Coordinates of C-alpha atoms in Angstrom, one line a residue:
M3 CA -147.1 38.7 -123.0
D4 CA -149.4 38.9 -126.0
E5 CA -151.9 36.8 -127.8
D6 CA -149.2 35.5 -130.3
E7 CA -147.6 33.5 -127.5
F8 CA -150.7 31.4 -127.3
Q9 CA -151.0 30.3 -131.0
L10 CA -149.7 26.9 -129.9
F11 CA -152.5 24.5 -130.6
Q12 CA -152.7 23.5 -134.2
S13 CA -155.3 21.2 -135.7
D14 CA -153.2 18.1 -135.8
S15 CA -153.9 14.8 -134.0
G16 CA -151.0 15.2 -131.5
T17 CA -152.3 18.6 -130.4
S18 CA -155.9 17.3 -130.3
R19 CA -154.7 14.6 -127.9
E20 CA -153.0 17.2 -125.7
I21 CA -156.1 19.4 -125.6
E22 CA -158.2 16.3 -124.6
N23 CA -155.7 15.3 -121.9
L24 CA -155.7 18.8 -120.5
M25 CA -159.5 18.9 -120.4
R26 CA -159.9 15.5 -118.9
E27 CA -157.3 16.1 -116.1
G28 CA -158.5 19.6 -115.6
A29 CA -162.0 18.5 -115.0
R30 CA -160.9 15.8 -112.6
I31 CA -158.7 18.3 -110.6
A32 CA -161.6 20.8 -110.5
C33 CA -164.0 18.3 -109.2
A34 CA -161.7 17.1 -106.5
T35 CA -161.8 20.4 -104.5
T36 CA -163.9 23.5 -104.1
D37 CA -160.8 25.7 -103.5
F38 CA -159.7 27.3 -106.8
P39 CA -156.2 28.3 -105.8
T40 CA -155.4 24.7 -104.7
A41 CA -156.9 23.3 -107.9
L42 CA -155.0 25.8 -110.0
A43 CA -151.7 24.8 -108.4
R44 CA -152.3 21.2 -109.1
F45 CA -153.2 21.8 -112.7
T46 CA -150.2 24.1 -113.2
E47 CA -148.0 21.3 -111.8
A48 CA -149.5 18.7 -114.1
F49 CA -149.6 20.9 -117.2
P50 CA -146.1 20.2 -118.5
A51 CA -146.7 16.4 -118.6
L52 CA -150.1 16.8 -120.1
A53 CA -149.2 19.2 -122.8
P54 CA -145.4 19.0 -123.6
D55 CA -145.9 20.6 -127.0
A56 CA -147.7 23.6 -125.6
R57 CA -145.1 23.9 -122.9
A58 CA -142.3 23.9 -125.4
G59 CA -144.1 26.4 -127.5
A60 CA -144.5 29.0 -124.7
R61 CA -141.7 31.5 -124.6
D62 CA -140.8 31.3 -121.0
E63 CA -142.1 30.2 -117.6
P64 CA -144.3 33.2 -117.1
A65 CA -145.9 32.5 -120.4
R66 CA -146.5 28.8 -119.5
R67 CA -147.9 29.8 -116.2
A68 CA -150.3 32.3 -117.8
L69 CA -151.4 29.7 -120.4
S70 CA -152.1 27.2 -117.6
H71 CA -154.1 29.8 -115.6
L72 CA -156.0 31.0 -118.6
L73 CA -157.1 27.5 -119.6
F74 CA -157.9 26.2 -116.1
R75 CA -160.0 29.3 -115.3
E76 CA -162.1 28.5 -118.4
L77 CA -162.4 24.9 -117.3
W78 CA -163.4 25.8 -113.7
K79 CA -166.1 28.1 -114.9
R80 CA -167.7 25.4 -117.1
V81 CA -167.0 22.0 -115.5
P82 CA -170.3 20.3 -114.3
R83 CA -169.5 19.2 -110.7
P84 CA -171.2 16.2 -109.2
D85 CA -171.0 17.7 -105.8
H86 CA -172.9 20.8 -107.0
G87 CA -175.8 19.2 -108.8
F88 CA -173.7 18.9 -112.0
R89 CA -173.5 22.7 -112.2
P90 CA -170.3 24.8 -112.3
L91 CA -169.1 26.6 -109.2
P92 CA -169.1 30.4 -109.8
L93 CA -165.8 32.1 -110.0
P94 CA -165.5 35.8 -109.4
K95 CA -163.6 37.8 -112.0
P96 CA -160.3 39.0 -110.6
E97 CA -160.1 42.7 -109.8
R98 CA -158.1 44.6 -112.3
N99 CA -155.7 46.0 -109.8
A100 CA -155.5 42.8 -107.6
P101 CA -152.5 40.4 -107.9
C102 CA -152.9 38.1 -110.9
P103 CA -154.1 34.7 -109.8
C104 CA -151.6 33.0 -112.1
G105 CA -148.9 33.9 -109.5
S106 CA -146.8 36.2 -111.7
G107 CA -146.7 38.9 -109.1
Q108 CA -148.1 41.5 -111.5
K109 CA -151.4 43.1 -111.4
Y110 CA -154.2 41.2 -113.1
K111 CA -154.7 44.1 -115.7
Q112 CA -151.0 43.9 -116.6
C113 CA -150.9 40.2 -116.9
C114 CA -153.7 37.7 -117.8
A115 CA -156.4 40.3 -118.3
R116 CA -154.9 41.1 -121.6
L117 CA -155.2 37.5 -122.7
E118 CA -158.9 36.9 -122.0
G119 CA -160.5 35.3 -125.0
A120 CA -157.1 34.5 -126.5
L121 CA -157.3 30.7 -126.3
P122 CA -156.8 29.4 -129.9
F123 CA -159.6 26.8 -129.6
D124 CA -163.2 27.2 -128.4
T125 CA -163.7 25.7 -125.0
Q126 CA -167.5 25.9 -125.6
T127 CA -167.2 23.1 -128.2
I128 CA -165.6 20.6 -125.8
S129 CA -167.8 18.5 -123.6
L130 CA -166.5 18.6 -120.1
L131 CA -169.5 16.6 -119.0
R132 CA -168.0 13.7 -120.9
F133 CA -164.9 13.7 -118.7
V134 CA -166.9 14.0 -115.5
L135 CA -169.1 11.1 -116.4
E136 CA -166.2 8.9 -117.3
D137 CA -165.2 8.8 -113.6
L138 CA -168.7 7.8 -112.4
P139 CA -170.0 4.2 -112.3
A140 CA -172.7 3.4 -114.9
S141 CA -175.1 2.7 -112.0
A142 CA -175.0 6.5 -111.2
Y143 CA -176.3 7.5 -114.6
A144 CA -179.9 6.8 -113.7
T145 CA -179.8 9.5 -110.9
L146 CA -178.3 12.3 -113.0
P147 CA -180.2 15.6 -112.9
F148 CA -181.6 15.3 -116.4
T149 CA -183.9 18.3 -115.9
H150 CA -181.0 20.7 -116.3
L151 CA -178.4 18.7 -118.2
S152 CA -178.4 19.3 -121.9
P153 CA -179.9 16.3 -123.7
E154 CA -177.9 17.2 -126.8
E155 CA -174.6 17.1 -124.8
L156 CA -175.5 13.8 -123.2
A157 CA -176.2 12.4 -126.7
F158 CA -172.9 13.7 -127.9
V159 CA -171.1 12.0 -125.0
A160 CA -172.9 8.7 -125.7
E161 CA -172.0 8.9 -129.4
Q162 CA -168.3 9.5 -128.5
W163 CA -168.4 6.5 -126.2
M164 CA -169.8 4.3 -129.0
G165 CA -167.0 5.4 -131.2
E166 CA -164.6 4.1 -128.5
G167 CA -166.3 0.8 -128.2
R168 CA -168.3 1.7 -125.0
T169 CA -171.7 1.1 -126.5
D170 CA -173.0 -0.5 -123.2
A171 CA -172.1 2.6 -121.3
A172 CA -173.7 4.8 -123.9
T173 CA -176.9 2.7 -123.5
F174 CA -176.9 3.0 -119.7
L175 CA -176.5 6.8 -120.0
L176 CA -179.3 7.4 -122.5
V177 CA -182.0 5.0 -121.3
P178 CA -182.9 6.9 -118.2
L179 CA -182.7 10.2 -120.1
L180 CA -185.4 9.0 -122.4
M181 CA -187.5 7.1 -119.9
E182 CA -190.2 9.7 -119.1
V183 CA -191.5 10.1 -122.6
K184 CA -194.1 12.7 -121.8
K185 CA -191.5 15.1 -120.5
L186 CA -189.3 15.0 -123.7
D187 CA -189.1 17.5 -126.4
A188 CA -187.3 18.1 -129.8
R189 CA -184.0 18.5 -128.0
H190 CA -184.1 14.8 -127.2
E191 CA -184.2 13.6 -130.9
Y192 CA -180.4 13.4 -131.1
A193 CA -180.3 11.1 -128.0
F194 CA -183.2 9.1 -129.5
D195 CA -181.2 8.5 -132.7
V196 CA -178.0 7.6 -130.8
L197 CA -179.7 5.1 -128.5
G198 CA -181.4 3.5 -131.6
D199 CA -177.9 3.1 -133.2
A200 CA -176.6 1.7 -129.9
Y201 CA -179.3 -1.0 -130.0
L202 CA -178.3 -1.8 -133.6
Q203 CA -174.6 -2.1 -132.6
L204 CA -175.6 -4.4 -129.7
G205 CA -177.7 -6.6 -131.9
M206 CA -180.9 -5.7 -130.1
P207 CA -183.6 -5.0 -132.7
E208 CA -186.5 -5.7 -130.4
Q209 CA -185.3 -3.1 -127.9
R210 CA -184.9 -0.6 -130.7
V211 CA -188.4 -1.1 -131.9
A212 CA -189.7 -0.8 -128.3
L213 CA -187.7 2.5 -127.9
I214 CA -189.3 3.8 -131.2
E215 CA -192.8 2.9 -130.1
R216 CA -192.3 4.6 -126.7
Q217 CA -191.1 7.8 -128.4
M218 CA -194.2 7.7 -130.6
Q219 CA -196.1 8.5 -127.5
A220 CA -194.1 11.6 -126.8
G221 CA -196.0 14.8 -126.1
D222 CA -193.6 16.8 -128.3
P223 CA -194.8 16.6 -132.0
T224 CA -191.3 16.8 -133.5
L225 CA -190.0 13.9 -131.4
R226 CA -193.2 11.9 -132.0
C227 CA -193.0 12.5 -135.7
A228 CA -189.3 11.5 -135.8
A229 CA -190.2 8.2 -134.0
M230 CA -193.1 7.6 -136.4
Q231 CA -190.7 8.0 -139.4
R232 CA -188.3 5.5 -138.0
R233 CA -191.1 3.0 -137.4
C234 CA -192.2 3.6 -141.0
T235 CA -188.8 2.6 -142.2
I236 CA -188.8 -0.6 -140.2
Y237 CA -192.3 -1.5 -141.6
S238 CA -191.1 -0.8 -145.2
D239 CA -187.9 -2.8 -144.7
A240 CA -190.1 -5.7 -143.6
G241 CA -192.4 -5.3 -146.7
D242 CA -195.4 -4.3 -144.5
W243 CA -196.5 -1.5 -146.8
P244 CA -200.0 -1.0 -145.5
A245 CA -198.7 -0.4 -141.9
A246 CA -195.9 1.8 -143.3
W247 CA -198.2 4.0 -145.3
K248 CA -200.8 4.3 -142.5
L249 CA -198.2 5.5 -140.1
F250 CA -196.7 7.8 -142.7
A251 CA -200.1 9.5 -143.2
A252 CA -200.3 10.0 -139.4
A253 CA -196.9 11.6 -139.3
E254 CA -197.8 13.9 -142.2
R255 CA -201.0 15.0 -140.5
L256 CA -198.9 15.7 -137.4
Q257 CA -196.2 17.8 -139.1
P258 CA -197.1 18.4 -142.8
D259 CA -194.1 20.7 -143.4
N260 CA -191.5 18.4 -141.8
P261 CA -188.8 18.2 -144.6
A262 CA -187.7 14.8 -143.4
L263 CA -191.0 13.4 -144.6
S264 CA -190.1 14.3 -148.2
H265 CA -187.0 12.1 -148.0
L266 CA -188.9 9.2 -146.4
E267 CA -191.9 9.3 -148.8
V268 CA -189.9 9.2 -152.1
I269 CA -187.7 6.4 -150.8
M270 CA -190.6 4.4 -149.7
L271 CA -192.4 4.8 -153.0
T272 CA -189.3 3.8 -155.0
S273 CA -188.6 0.8 -152.7
E274 CA -192.3 -0.3 -153.2
G275 CA -191.8 -0.1 -157.0
R276 CA -194.0 3.0 -157.5
V277 CA -191.3 4.9 -159.4
E278 CA -193.5 7.3 -161.3
R279 CA -195.3 8.3 -158.2
A280 CA -191.9 8.8 -156.4
R281 CA -190.9 11.2 -159.2
E282 CA -194.2 13.2 -158.9
R283 CA -193.9 13.5 -155.1
A284 CA -190.2 14.6 -155.4
R285 CA -191.3 17.4 -157.7
Y286 CA -194.1 18.3 -155.3
W287 CA -191.7 18.5 -152.3
L288 CA -189.2 20.5 -154.2
A289 CA -191.8 23.2 -154.9
H290 CA -193.4 23.0 -151.5
L291 CA -190.2 23.3 -149.5
A292 CA -188.8 26.1 -151.7
T293 CA -192.0 28.2 -151.9
R294 CA -192.4 28.2 -148.1
G295 CA -188.8 28.8 -147.5
I296 CA -188.6 25.7 -145.3
V297 CA -185.3 24.4 -146.8
A298 CA -182.6 26.5 -148.4
G299 CA -181.9 25.9 -152.1
D300 CA -178.4 24.7 -151.5
D301 CA -179.4 22.1 -148.9
P302 CA -178.4 18.5 -149.8
L303 CA -182.0 17.5 -149.4
M304 CA -183.0 19.7 -152.3
D305 CA -180.2 18.0 -154.5
F306 CA -181.6 14.6 -153.4
L307 CA -185.2 15.6 -154.3
H308 CA -184.1 17.0 -157.7
N309 CA -182.3 13.7 -158.5
M310 CA -185.3 11.7 -157.5
S311 CA -187.6 13.8 -159.6
V312 CA -185.4 12.9 -162.6
D313 CA -184.5 9.3 -162.0
P314 CA -185.5 7.7 -158.7
L315 CA -184.0 4.3 -159.5
A316 CA -180.6 5.7 -160.5
T317 CA -180.6 7.9 -157.4
M318 CA -181.4 5.0 -155.1
A319 CA -178.7 2.9 -156.8
T320 CA -176.2 5.6 -156.1
I321 CA -177.2 5.9 -152.5
R322 CA -177.0 2.2 -151.9
A323 CA -173.8 1.9 -153.9
E324 CA -175.3 -1.0 -155.7
D325 CA -173.4 -2.4 -158.7
P326 CA -174.8 -5.8 -159.6
D327 CA -172.4 -6.4 -162.4
A328 CA -169.4 -6.1 -160.1
C329 CA -170.7 -8.2 -157.1
D330 CA -169.1 -11.5 -158.0
E331 CA -165.7 -9.8 -158.7
R332 CA -166.0 -7.8 -155.5
D333 CA -166.8 -10.8 -153.4
E334 CA -164.0 -12.8 -154.9
D335 CA -161.6 -10.0 -154.2
A336 CA -162.8 -9.7 -150.6
V337 CA -162.4 -13.5 -150.0
G338 CA -158.8 -13.1 -151.3
R339 CA -158.2 -10.4 -148.8
L340 CA -159.5 -12.5 -145.9
E341 CA -157.2 -15.3 -146.9
R342 CA -154.4 -12.7 -146.9
L343 CA -155.4 -11.6 -143.4
V344 CA -155.3 -15.2 -142.1
D345 CA -151.8 -15.6 -143.7
A346 CA -150.7 -12.4 -141.9
L347 CA -152.1 -13.6 -138.6
E348 CA -150.2 -16.8 -138.9
D349 CA -146.9 -15.0 -139.4
L350 CA -147.0 -12.1 -136.9
P351 CA -143.7 -10.3 -136.0
E352 CA -142.3 -10.8 -132.6
R353 CA -143.6 -8.5 -129.9
V354 CA -141.6 -5.3 -129.5
C355 CA -142.2 -2.4 -127.1
R356 CA -142.8 0.8 -129.0
Y357 CA -144.4 2.7 -126.2
K358 CA -143.1 5.0 -123.6
L359 CA -144.5 5.5 -120.1
R360 CA -143.6 8.2 -117.6
P361 CA -144.0 6.6 -114.1
E362 CA -144.2 9.1 -111.3
N363 CA -145.8 8.8 -107.9
G364 CA -147.5 5.5 -108.7
D365 CA -149.0 6.8 -112.0
A366 CA -147.6 5.6 -115.3
G367 CA -149.3 8.3 -117.4
G368 CA -150.5 7.7 -120.9
L369 CA -149.1 5.2 -123.4
E370 CA -147.0 7.2 -125.8
A371 CA -146.4 5.4 -129.1
D372 CA -143.0 6.3 -130.7
R373 CA -143.0 8.4 -133.8
G374 CA -143.2 5.6 -136.3
L375 CA -146.0 3.7 -134.5
A376 CA -147.9 6.9 -133.8
A377 CA -147.8 7.8 -137.5
L378 CA -149.2 4.4 -138.4
E379 CA -151.9 4.7 -135.8
D380 CA -153.1 8.0 -137.3
E381 CA -153.1 6.5 -140.7
W382 CA -155.0 3.4 -139.4
Q383 CA -157.9 5.6 -138.3
D384 CA -158.4 6.6 -141.9
V385 CA -157.7 3.2 -143.4
F386 CA -160.0 1.3 -141.0
A387 CA -163.0 3.5 -141.8
G388 CA -165.4 0.6 -142.2
G389 CA -165.6 0.0 -138.4
P390 CA -165.0 -3.0 -136.3
T391 CA -167.1 -5.3 -138.5
G392 CA -165.7 -4.0 -141.7
E393 CA -169.2 -2.8 -142.7
S394 CA -170.0 0.3 -144.5
D395 CA -173.4 1.9 -143.8
G396 CA -174.8 -1.6 -143.0
G397 CA -173.8 -2.9 -146.4
D398 CA -171.6 -5.7 -147.6
P399 CA -169.3 -6.8 -144.8
F400 CA -166.4 -7.3 -147.2
E401 CA -166.8 -4.0 -148.9
D402 CA -164.3 -2.1 -146.7
T403 CA -161.5 -4.7 -146.2
G404 CA -158.8 -2.7 -147.9
W405 CA -157.3 -2.2 -144.5
I406 CA -156.2 -5.9 -144.7
V407 CA -153.9 -5.1 -147.5
W408 CA -152.6 -2.1 -145.6
L409 CA -151.8 -4.3 -142.6
T410 CA -149.8 -6.7 -144.6
E411 CA -147.8 -3.8 -146.0
N412 CA -147.2 -2.3 -142.5
P413 CA -146.2 -5.1 -140.1
L414 CA -145.1 -2.5 -137.5
A415 CA -148.8 -1.9 -136.9
W416 CA -149.1 -5.3 -135.1
Q417 CA -147.3 -3.6 -132.1
S418 CA -150.2 -1.1 -131.6
F419 CA -152.9 -1.7 -129.0
A420 CA -155.3 0.4 -131.0
V421 CA -154.8 -1.7 -134.2
L422 CA -154.9 -5.0 -132.2
E423 CA -158.2 -4.0 -130.6
D424 CA -159.8 -3.1 -134.0
V425 CA -158.7 -6.4 -135.6
V426 CA -159.8 -8.4 -132.6
E427 CA -163.3 -6.8 -132.8
F428 CA -163.4 -7.6 -136.6
L429 CA -162.4 -11.2 -136.0
G430 CA -165.1 -11.6 -133.3
G431 CA -167.9 -9.8 -135.0
A432 CA -167.6 -9.9 -138.8
P433 CA -170.1 -12.1 -140.7
V434 CA -167.6 -14.2 -142.8
P435 CA -167.8 -17.3 -144.9
E436 CA -168.0 -20.5 -142.9
A437 CA -164.5 -21.5 -144.2
F438 CA -163.0 -18.7 -142.1
E439 CA -164.9 -19.1 -138.9
D440 CA -162.5 -21.5 -137.1
A441 CA -159.4 -19.5 -138.2
F442 CA -161.0 -16.3 -137.0
I443 CA -161.8 -17.7 -133.5
H444 CA -158.3 -19.1 -133.2
H445 CA -156.6 -15.9 -134.2
E446 CA -158.9 -13.7 -132.1
E447 CA -157.7 -15.6 -129.0
A448 CA -154.1 -15.4 -130.3
L449 CA -154.2 -11.6 -130.7
L450 CA -155.7 -11.2 -127.2
T451 CA -152.8 -13.3 -125.8
R452 CA -150.4 -11.1 -127.8
A453 CA -151.9 -7.9 -126.4
A454 CA -151.7 -9.1 -122.8
G455 CA -148.1 -10.1 -123.2
L456 CA -147.3 -6.8 -125.0
L457 CA -148.8 -4.8 -122.1
E458 CA -146.7 -6.7 -119.6
D459 CA -143.6 -6.0 -121.8
V460 CA -144.4 -2.3 -122.0
V461 CA -144.9 -2.0 -118.3
A462 CA -141.7 -3.9 -117.5
Q463 CA -139.5 -2.1 -120.0
N464 CA -140.7 1.3 -118.7
R465 CA -140.1 0.2 -115.1
A466 CA -143.8 1.0 -114.3
Q467 CA -144.6 -2.1 -112.3
G468 CA -147.0 -1.3 -109.6
C469 CA -148.1 1.9 -111.3
R470 CA -151.6 2.9 -112.4
L471 CA -152.4 2.9 -116.1
A472 CA -155.3 5.4 -115.7
W473 CA -158.5 4.9 -117.7
G474 CA -158.7 8.7 -117.9
W475 CA -156.0 8.6 -120.6
Q476 CA -157.7 7.7 -123.9
E477 CA -154.4 6.2 -125.1
N478 CA -154.6 3.5 -122.3
R479 CA -158.1 2.3 -123.0
P480 CA -157.4 -0.1 -125.9
A481 CA -154.7 -1.9 -123.9
L482 CA -157.0 -2.1 -120.8
R483 CA -159.9 -3.3 -122.8
L484 CA -157.8 -6.0 -124.5
L485 CA -156.5 -7.2 -121.2
D486 CA -160.0 -7.4 -119.9
S487 CA -161.1 -9.5 -122.9
Y488 CA -158.1 -11.7 -122.7
I489 CA -158.9 -12.5 -119.0
D490 CA -162.3 -13.8 -120.1
T491 CA -160.7 -16.3 -122.5
L492 CA -158.5 -17.9 -119.8
E493 CA -159.3 -21.4 -118.6
D494 CA -156.4 -21.2 -116.1
V495 CA -158.1 -19.8 -113.0
G496 CA -154.9 -18.9 -111.3
E497 CA -153.7 -16.9 -114.2
G498 CA -157.1 -15.2 -114.6
V499 CA -157.0 -14.2 -110.9
R500 CA -153.5 -12.8 -111.3
L501 CA -154.4 -10.7 -114.2
L502 CA -157.7 -9.5 -112.7
E503 CA -155.8 -8.4 -109.6
W504 CA -153.3 -6.6 -111.8
L505 CA -156.1 -4.9 -113.7
V506 CA -158.3 -3.9 -110.8
G507 CA -155.7 -3.6 -108.1
T508 CA -153.0 -1.8 -110.0
L509 CA -153.7 -0.7 -113.5
N510 CA -157.3 0.6 -113.1
P511 CA -158.1 0.9 -109.4
N512 CA -161.1 3.1 -110.2
D513 CA -162.5 0.0 -111.9
N514 CA -164.0 1.8 -114.8
Q515 CA -164.4 -1.6 -116.5
G516 CA -166.6 -3.0 -113.7
R517 CA -164.4 -6.0 -112.9
R518 CA -164.2 -5.9 -109.1
E519 CA -167.3 -8.1 -108.7
P520 CA -166.0 -11.1 -110.7
L521 CA -162.6 -10.7 -108.9
A522 CA -164.3 -10.8 -105.5
R523 CA -166.3 -13.9 -106.4
T524 CA -163.2 -15.7 -107.8
L525 CA -161.1 -14.8 -104.7
I526 CA -163.8 -16.2 -102.4
E527 CA -164.1 -19.3 -104.6
T528 CA -160.4 -20.0 -104.5
G529 CA -160.1 -19.7 -100.7
R530 CA -158.8 -16.1 -100.6
A531 CA -161.5 -14.6 -98.5
A532 CA -159.2 -12.2 -96.8
D533 CA -158.1 -10.7 -100.1
A534 CA -161.8 -10.5 -101.2
L535 CA -162.6 -8.6 -98.0
A536 CA -159.7 -6.2 -98.6
L537 CA -161.1 -5.7 -102.1
C538 CA -164.5 -4.9 -100.8
E539 CA -163.1 -2.4 -98.3
R540 CA -161.3 -0.5 -101.2
Y541 CA -164.8 0.4 -102.4
P542 CA -166.7 1.4 -99.3
D543 CA -169.2 3.5 -101.2
D544 CA -170.2 0.8 -103.6
A545 CA -174.0 0.7 -103.5
M546 CA -174.4 -2.4 -105.7
A547 CA -175.5 -5.7 -104.3
A548 CA -172.5 -7.7 -105.4
M549 CA -169.9 -6.0 -103.3
R550 CA -172.1 -5.4 -100.2
Y551 CA -173.0 -9.1 -100.0
A552 CA -169.5 -10.2 -101.0
R553 CA -168.3 -8.5 -97.9
V554 CA -170.8 -10.6 -95.8
L555 CA -169.7 -13.8 -97.5
A556 CA -166.0 -13.1 -97.1
L557 CA -166.4 -12.4 -93.4
H558 CA -168.3 -15.6 -93.0
R559 CA -165.5 -17.6 -94.7
L560 CA -163.0 -16.0 -92.3
G561 CA -165.1 -17.1 -89.3
R562 CA -165.8 -13.6 -88.3
L563 CA -169.4 -14.3 -87.8
D564 CA -170.3 -11.3 -85.6
E565 CA -168.8 -8.9 -88.2
A566 CA -170.6 -10.9 -91.0
A567 CA -173.9 -10.5 -89.2
A568 CA -173.3 -6.7 -88.8
A569 CA -172.4 -6.4 -92.5
L570 CA -175.5 -8.4 -93.4
A571 CA -177.6 -6.0 -91.4
V572 CA -176.2 -3.0 -93.4
A573 CA -176.6 -4.8 -96.7
R574 CA -180.2 -5.9 -95.8
Q575 CA -181.1 -2.3 -94.8
H576 CA -180.0 -1.0 -98.2
L577 CA -180.9 -3.9 -100.4
P578 CA -183.6 -6.0 -98.7
K579 CA -184.9 -7.5 -102.0
V580 CA -181.5 -9.0 -102.7
L581 CA -181.6 -11.0 -99.5
T582 CA -185.2 -12.1 -100.0
T583 CA -184.6 -13.3 -103.5
L584 CA -181.3 -15.0 -102.6
L585 CA -183.0 -17.1 -99.8
A586 CA -186.2 -17.9 -101.7
D587 CA -186.5 -21.5 -102.9
D588 CA -188.2 -20.7 -106.1
P589 CA -188.7 -16.9 -106.6
P590 CA -190.7 -15.7 -109.6
T591 CA -188.6 -14.3 -112.4
P592 CA -189.1 -10.6 -112.6
E593 CA -189.5 -8.7 -115.9
L594 CA -186.0 -8.1 -117.0
D595 CA -184.8 -5.3 -119.3
F596 CA -181.2 -5.2 -120.5
D597 CA -181.5 -1.4 -120.8
T598 CA -181.8 -0.7 -117.1
L599 CA -180.7 -2.0 -113.7
T600 CA -182.6 -0.8 -110.7
P601 CA -180.3 -0.7 -107.7
G602 CA -182.0 -2.7 -105.0
G603 CA -184.8 -3.6 -107.4
D604 CA -186.2 -7.0 -108.4
D605 CA -183.9 -7.1 -111.4
E606 CA -180.7 -6.6 -109.4
A607 CA -181.9 -9.1 -106.8
W608 CA -182.5 -11.7 -109.6
Y609 CA -179.1 -11.1 -111.3
Y610 CA -177.3 -11.4 -107.9
R611 CA -179.1 -14.7 -107.2
M612 CA -178.1 -16.1 -110.6
D613 CA -174.5 -15.1 -110.2
W614 CA -173.9 -15.9 -106.5
R615 CA -176.4 -18.4 -105.0
R616 CA -174.4 -21.4 -106.1
L617 CA -171.3 -20.1 -104.3
W618 CA -173.2 -19.4 -101.1
T619 CA -174.6 -22.9 -101.3
D620 CA -171.3 -24.7 -102.2
L621 CA -169.6 -22.9 -99.3
G622 CA -172.3 -23.9 -96.8
A623 CA -173.0 -20.3 -96.1
L624 CA -176.6 -20.2 -97.2
D625 CA -177.9 -22.0 -94.1
W626 CA -176.0 -19.5 -91.9
L627 CA -177.4 -16.7 -93.9
R628 CA -181.0 -18.0 -93.5
K629 CA -180.5 -18.2 -89.7
A630 CA -178.8 -14.8 -89.5
A631 CA -181.6 -13.2 -91.5
R632 CA -184.1 -14.3 -88.9

């Protein structure tokens, strides 16, 4: 074997998906055991299904085995294990004359030793932490060992999740990381920026301001200065120039050579109408940064400052892509595209299954689009660059609706879960003229109905009924998220329960979407306490209030009062505030913060009371609970 046999991974989207699948499943296998040979055997067995292109590219079975061993060894040495404090387990290097661990029967020096470092992609650039965190509940993020985890990597993971529509999860990950402001340093600036963007995506400007003002108290000057600059921007956007300039002066005193201040100052001056002063300051910053060697001459910042020193207004107009003379024409064209989208939504093609699943041992694998649909999905990622609200850099919401024309020209795309999810998000979130609001609401619900039906079609046609559609496969997530959203629109309780049971009980039993609590509540409400109890028992380690107390209520409904009292004692021991708040006639409202949920805290107790007290009362269980609590 030689290195040429491993030039298998090319930089195309199909190969990128294979690499991601290998990394994700490899991390999961590694975390499941501390025995490397056992884990290697499992990974080698799974390798052909995870990376069929790589398997086909290897010359023979020994080459495939060596490739599998080489990759998994690299994964094992780097995967952060929850059972080891999120640190990797050491792995001794094989002795050169010992049998090769890949199982070839040759000596290590004659086999895989010659291939060390031959992987054609850099495993150091792939975040294995991302795949580990995906399998943890969001409630566990607050207890992560932030002292030795890389804040940059955590920020990278959160940013990836935001791109996948998991902004809530990104928020839950970063809030505890940034909580102890005095312990933060410059490495946390990336996470600070990502969390601020998350608040903007979630429509939470007040929380973003609060975050910025907390970071302004940071002990690290770089982080504190970064926060002050963002607060300056908010002040200037609101037209509060005295506050903006006062804070800018403080930031400049703190870090007079910070190059980001040059960008902020000339933009603020131009926005305030002080164009000549902006030109002067741009010339000053150009000389200052160049003379001190703070910024290289070919840095984009220097180009920006040069342009501002010549014509600030023209430079700002270019940045904002403002073209007042074309506004009316652009808006008229955008409205025409929206009308075209509505027409297309009213004439969708019939559902057709264009996906393949590979059911085996209760697992359906990942959704594999056929060649035609996969090509369209790759093209869609470029066409739909404006994001789920059709916005470009916070600008005109109609500016990037060229994807609508593309959709009308590619009707096959309506068979794609990824495309359906993006369009559903656009319909539900884009600011549109009032004339379109009712149509968008109607078609958003219609697309969710279509997606749920399409998923059932795909599962049935691939004979994957009863199989898991694992969340770990990125390809499965759009379909799972669409089904989740569809369930929330249903008025038919029976159909909602059926699909919730399918989602939680079969498709995603790890419940990465957090749906077991509403399922437990609905099962109890509809007289299916035994099924609710079985659901609770499937998650014996769930530390959250909802499932612990759902078990108590389910046992009460079944008349198993002794067992209910014993379950109550356990729940009360771990979560006493929940019981106290639930039983109180008029408890005070605690200070609630969307950013965090404290397990067993006042906030979790309050949320549980709001969600569950009516059910305890309606079922006549609250009086029993009060007596049992005594």
